[in-house]
Short mmCIF file of C-alpha atoms in Angstrom, two decimals:
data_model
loop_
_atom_site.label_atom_id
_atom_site.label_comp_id
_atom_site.label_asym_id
_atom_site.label_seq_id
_atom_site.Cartn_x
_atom_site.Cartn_y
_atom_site.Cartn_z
CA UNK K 1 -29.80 19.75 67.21
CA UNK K 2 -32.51 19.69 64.42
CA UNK K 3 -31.39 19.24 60.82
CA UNK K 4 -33.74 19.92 58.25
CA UNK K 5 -35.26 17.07 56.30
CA UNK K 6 -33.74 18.33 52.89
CA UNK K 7 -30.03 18.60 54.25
CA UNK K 8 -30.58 14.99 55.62
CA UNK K 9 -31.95 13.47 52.90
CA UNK K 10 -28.69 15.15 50.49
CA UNK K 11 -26.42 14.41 53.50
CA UNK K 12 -27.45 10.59 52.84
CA UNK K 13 -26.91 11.13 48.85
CA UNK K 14 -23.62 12.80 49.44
CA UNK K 15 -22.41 9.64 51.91
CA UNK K 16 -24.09 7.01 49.36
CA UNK K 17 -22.24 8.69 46.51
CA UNK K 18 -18.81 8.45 48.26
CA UNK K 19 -18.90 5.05 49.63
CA UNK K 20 -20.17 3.50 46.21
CA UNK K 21 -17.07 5.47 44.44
CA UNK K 22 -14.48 3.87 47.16
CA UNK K 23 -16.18 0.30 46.30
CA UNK K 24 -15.54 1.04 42.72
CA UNK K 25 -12.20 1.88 43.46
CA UNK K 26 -11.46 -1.15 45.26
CA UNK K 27 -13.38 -3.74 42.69
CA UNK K 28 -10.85 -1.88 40.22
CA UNK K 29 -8.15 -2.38 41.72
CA UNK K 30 -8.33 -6.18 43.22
CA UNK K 31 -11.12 -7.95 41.19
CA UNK K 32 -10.38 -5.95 37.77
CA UNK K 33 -6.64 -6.02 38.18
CA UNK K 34 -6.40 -2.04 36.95
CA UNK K 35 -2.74 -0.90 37.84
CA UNK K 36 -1.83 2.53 38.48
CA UNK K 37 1.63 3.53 37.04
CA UNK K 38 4.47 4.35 38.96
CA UNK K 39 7.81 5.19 38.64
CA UNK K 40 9.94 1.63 39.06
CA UNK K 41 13.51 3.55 38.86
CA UNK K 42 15.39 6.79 38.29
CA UNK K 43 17.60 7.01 35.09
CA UNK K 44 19.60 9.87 33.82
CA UNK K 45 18.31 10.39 31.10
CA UNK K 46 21.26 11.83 29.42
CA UNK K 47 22.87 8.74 29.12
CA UNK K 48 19.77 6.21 29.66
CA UNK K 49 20.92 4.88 25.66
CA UNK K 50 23.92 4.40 26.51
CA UNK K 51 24.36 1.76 28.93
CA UNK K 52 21.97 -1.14 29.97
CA UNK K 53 18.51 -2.47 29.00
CA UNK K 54 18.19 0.87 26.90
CA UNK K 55 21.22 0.82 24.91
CA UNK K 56 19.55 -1.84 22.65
CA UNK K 57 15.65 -2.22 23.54
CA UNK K 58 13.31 -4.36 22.55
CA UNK K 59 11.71 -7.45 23.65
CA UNK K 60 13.69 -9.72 26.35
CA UNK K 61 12.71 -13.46 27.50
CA UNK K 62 12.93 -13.69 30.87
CA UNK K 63 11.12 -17.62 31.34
CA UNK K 64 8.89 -19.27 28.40
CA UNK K 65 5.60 -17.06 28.50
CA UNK K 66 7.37 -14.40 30.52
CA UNK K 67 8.88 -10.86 28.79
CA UNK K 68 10.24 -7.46 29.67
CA UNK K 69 10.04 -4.96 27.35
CA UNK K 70 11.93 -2.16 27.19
CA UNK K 71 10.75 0.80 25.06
CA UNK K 72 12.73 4.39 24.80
CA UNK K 73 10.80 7.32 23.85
CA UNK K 74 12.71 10.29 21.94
CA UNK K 75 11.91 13.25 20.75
CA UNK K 76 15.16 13.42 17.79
CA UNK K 77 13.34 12.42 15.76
CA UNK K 78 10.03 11.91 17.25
CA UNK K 79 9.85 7.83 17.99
CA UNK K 80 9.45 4.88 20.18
CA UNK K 81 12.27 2.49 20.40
CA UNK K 82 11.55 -0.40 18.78
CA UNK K 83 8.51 0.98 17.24
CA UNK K 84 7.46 -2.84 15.86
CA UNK K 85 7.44 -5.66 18.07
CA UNK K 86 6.10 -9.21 18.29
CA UNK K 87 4.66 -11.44 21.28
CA UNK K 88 3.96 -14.53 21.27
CA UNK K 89 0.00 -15.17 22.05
CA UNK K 90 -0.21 -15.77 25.80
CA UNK K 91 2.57 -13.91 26.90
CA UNK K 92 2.51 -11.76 29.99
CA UNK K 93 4.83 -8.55 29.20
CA UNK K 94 6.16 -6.43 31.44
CA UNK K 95 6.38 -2.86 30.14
CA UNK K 96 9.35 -0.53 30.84
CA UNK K 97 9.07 3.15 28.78
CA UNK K 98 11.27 6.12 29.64
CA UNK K 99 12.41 9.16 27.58
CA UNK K 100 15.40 10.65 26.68
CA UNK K 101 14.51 14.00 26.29
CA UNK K 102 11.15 15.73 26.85
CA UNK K 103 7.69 14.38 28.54
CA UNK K 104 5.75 11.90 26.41
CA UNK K 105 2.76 9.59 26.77
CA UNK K 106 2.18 5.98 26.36
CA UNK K 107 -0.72 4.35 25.29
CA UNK K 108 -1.37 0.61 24.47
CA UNK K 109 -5.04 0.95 22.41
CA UNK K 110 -7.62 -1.38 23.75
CA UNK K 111 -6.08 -2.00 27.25
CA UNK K 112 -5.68 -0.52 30.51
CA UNK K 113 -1.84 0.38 29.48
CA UNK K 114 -1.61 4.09 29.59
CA UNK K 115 1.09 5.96 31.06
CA UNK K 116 3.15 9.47 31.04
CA UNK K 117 6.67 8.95 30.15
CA UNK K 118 9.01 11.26 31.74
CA UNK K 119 12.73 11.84 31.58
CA UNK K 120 14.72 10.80 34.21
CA UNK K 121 11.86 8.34 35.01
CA UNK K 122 11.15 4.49 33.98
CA UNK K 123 7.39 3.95 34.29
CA UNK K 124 6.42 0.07 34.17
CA UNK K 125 2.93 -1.51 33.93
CA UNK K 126 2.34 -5.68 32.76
CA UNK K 127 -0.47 -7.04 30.36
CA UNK K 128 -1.19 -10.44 29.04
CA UNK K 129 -1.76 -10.45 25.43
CA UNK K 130 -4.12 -13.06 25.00
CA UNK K 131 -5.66 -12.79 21.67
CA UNK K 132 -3.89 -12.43 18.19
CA UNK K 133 -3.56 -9.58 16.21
CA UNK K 134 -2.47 -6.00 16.14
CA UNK K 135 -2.27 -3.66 18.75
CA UNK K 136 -1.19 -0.02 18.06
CA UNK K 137 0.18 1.88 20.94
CA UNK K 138 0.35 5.97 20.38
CA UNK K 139 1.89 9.05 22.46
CA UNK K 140 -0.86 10.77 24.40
CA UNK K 141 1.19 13.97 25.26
CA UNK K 142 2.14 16.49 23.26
CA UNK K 143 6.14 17.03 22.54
CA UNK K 144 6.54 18.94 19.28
CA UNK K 145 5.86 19.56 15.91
CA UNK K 146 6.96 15.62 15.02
CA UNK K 147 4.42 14.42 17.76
CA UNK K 148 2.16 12.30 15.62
CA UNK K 149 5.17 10.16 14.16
CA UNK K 150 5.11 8.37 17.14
CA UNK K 151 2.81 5.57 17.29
CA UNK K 152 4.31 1.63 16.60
CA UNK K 153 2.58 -1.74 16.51
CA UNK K 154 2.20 -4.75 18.47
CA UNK K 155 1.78 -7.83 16.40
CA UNK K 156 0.67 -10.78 18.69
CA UNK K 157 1.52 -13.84 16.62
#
């Protein structure tokens, strides 16, 4: 079978293109340490505030240098819960967001923390804060007229 010496040559670019995107993919995910989010439990979210980690979030020691913390998105008025929040420099958190009411976004400026927060859903990603300072984290999804109330701040002390 003859194949022209145009189609071969793109045929190469085409494979050369795909196998430089999977090593890409790979150094991102092992050498770079880029998570993708997933869902780490199911919660109803009709009564995810009242009962458990939710009821009263916010930052929880688990070992010295080692945190969960446990954020509740709402749409009633348009918030994070705790919307202020301090971590010790050095600190490896582990992030658990979910919403009571309507589809938001999570987004932790500067870092690879980004995720979409749905009802019904607890989404969890970790990060090692290890510089001081202030680090805003914002909704990236749209969910009504009160959407850009909800930011809240970081302060790594």
């Amino acid at each position: 079978m003859h194949i022209d010496p145009y189609e071969k040559k793109f045929m190469i670019i085409g494979i050369a293109v795909l196998v430089v995107f999977a090593i890409s993919i790979t150094v991102a995910g092992f050498m770079l340490g880029i998570q993708v989010p997933s869902p780490s439990q199911l919660i109803d979210p009709n009564t995810v505030a009242d009962s458990g980690p939710y009821a009263d979030p916010g930052l929880k020691e688990l070992s010295p240098g080692n945190y969960e913390l446990y954020i509740l998105a709402t749409a009633s008025p348009w918030r994070f819960y705790p919307d202020e929040i301090t971590v010790p420099v050095g600190s490896t958190v582990t992030f658990h967001v979910t919403s009571a009411d309507v589809q938001h976004g999570f987004k932790l400026q500067d870092t690879n923390i980004n995720f979409m927060v749905l009802p019904g859903q607890e989404s969890t990603l970790t990060y090692t804060f290890e510089e001081t300072g202030e680090i805003f984290f914002v909704c990236t999804e749209y969910c009504g007229v009160g959407h850009q109330n909800m930011y809240g701040v970081i302060t790594v002390e």
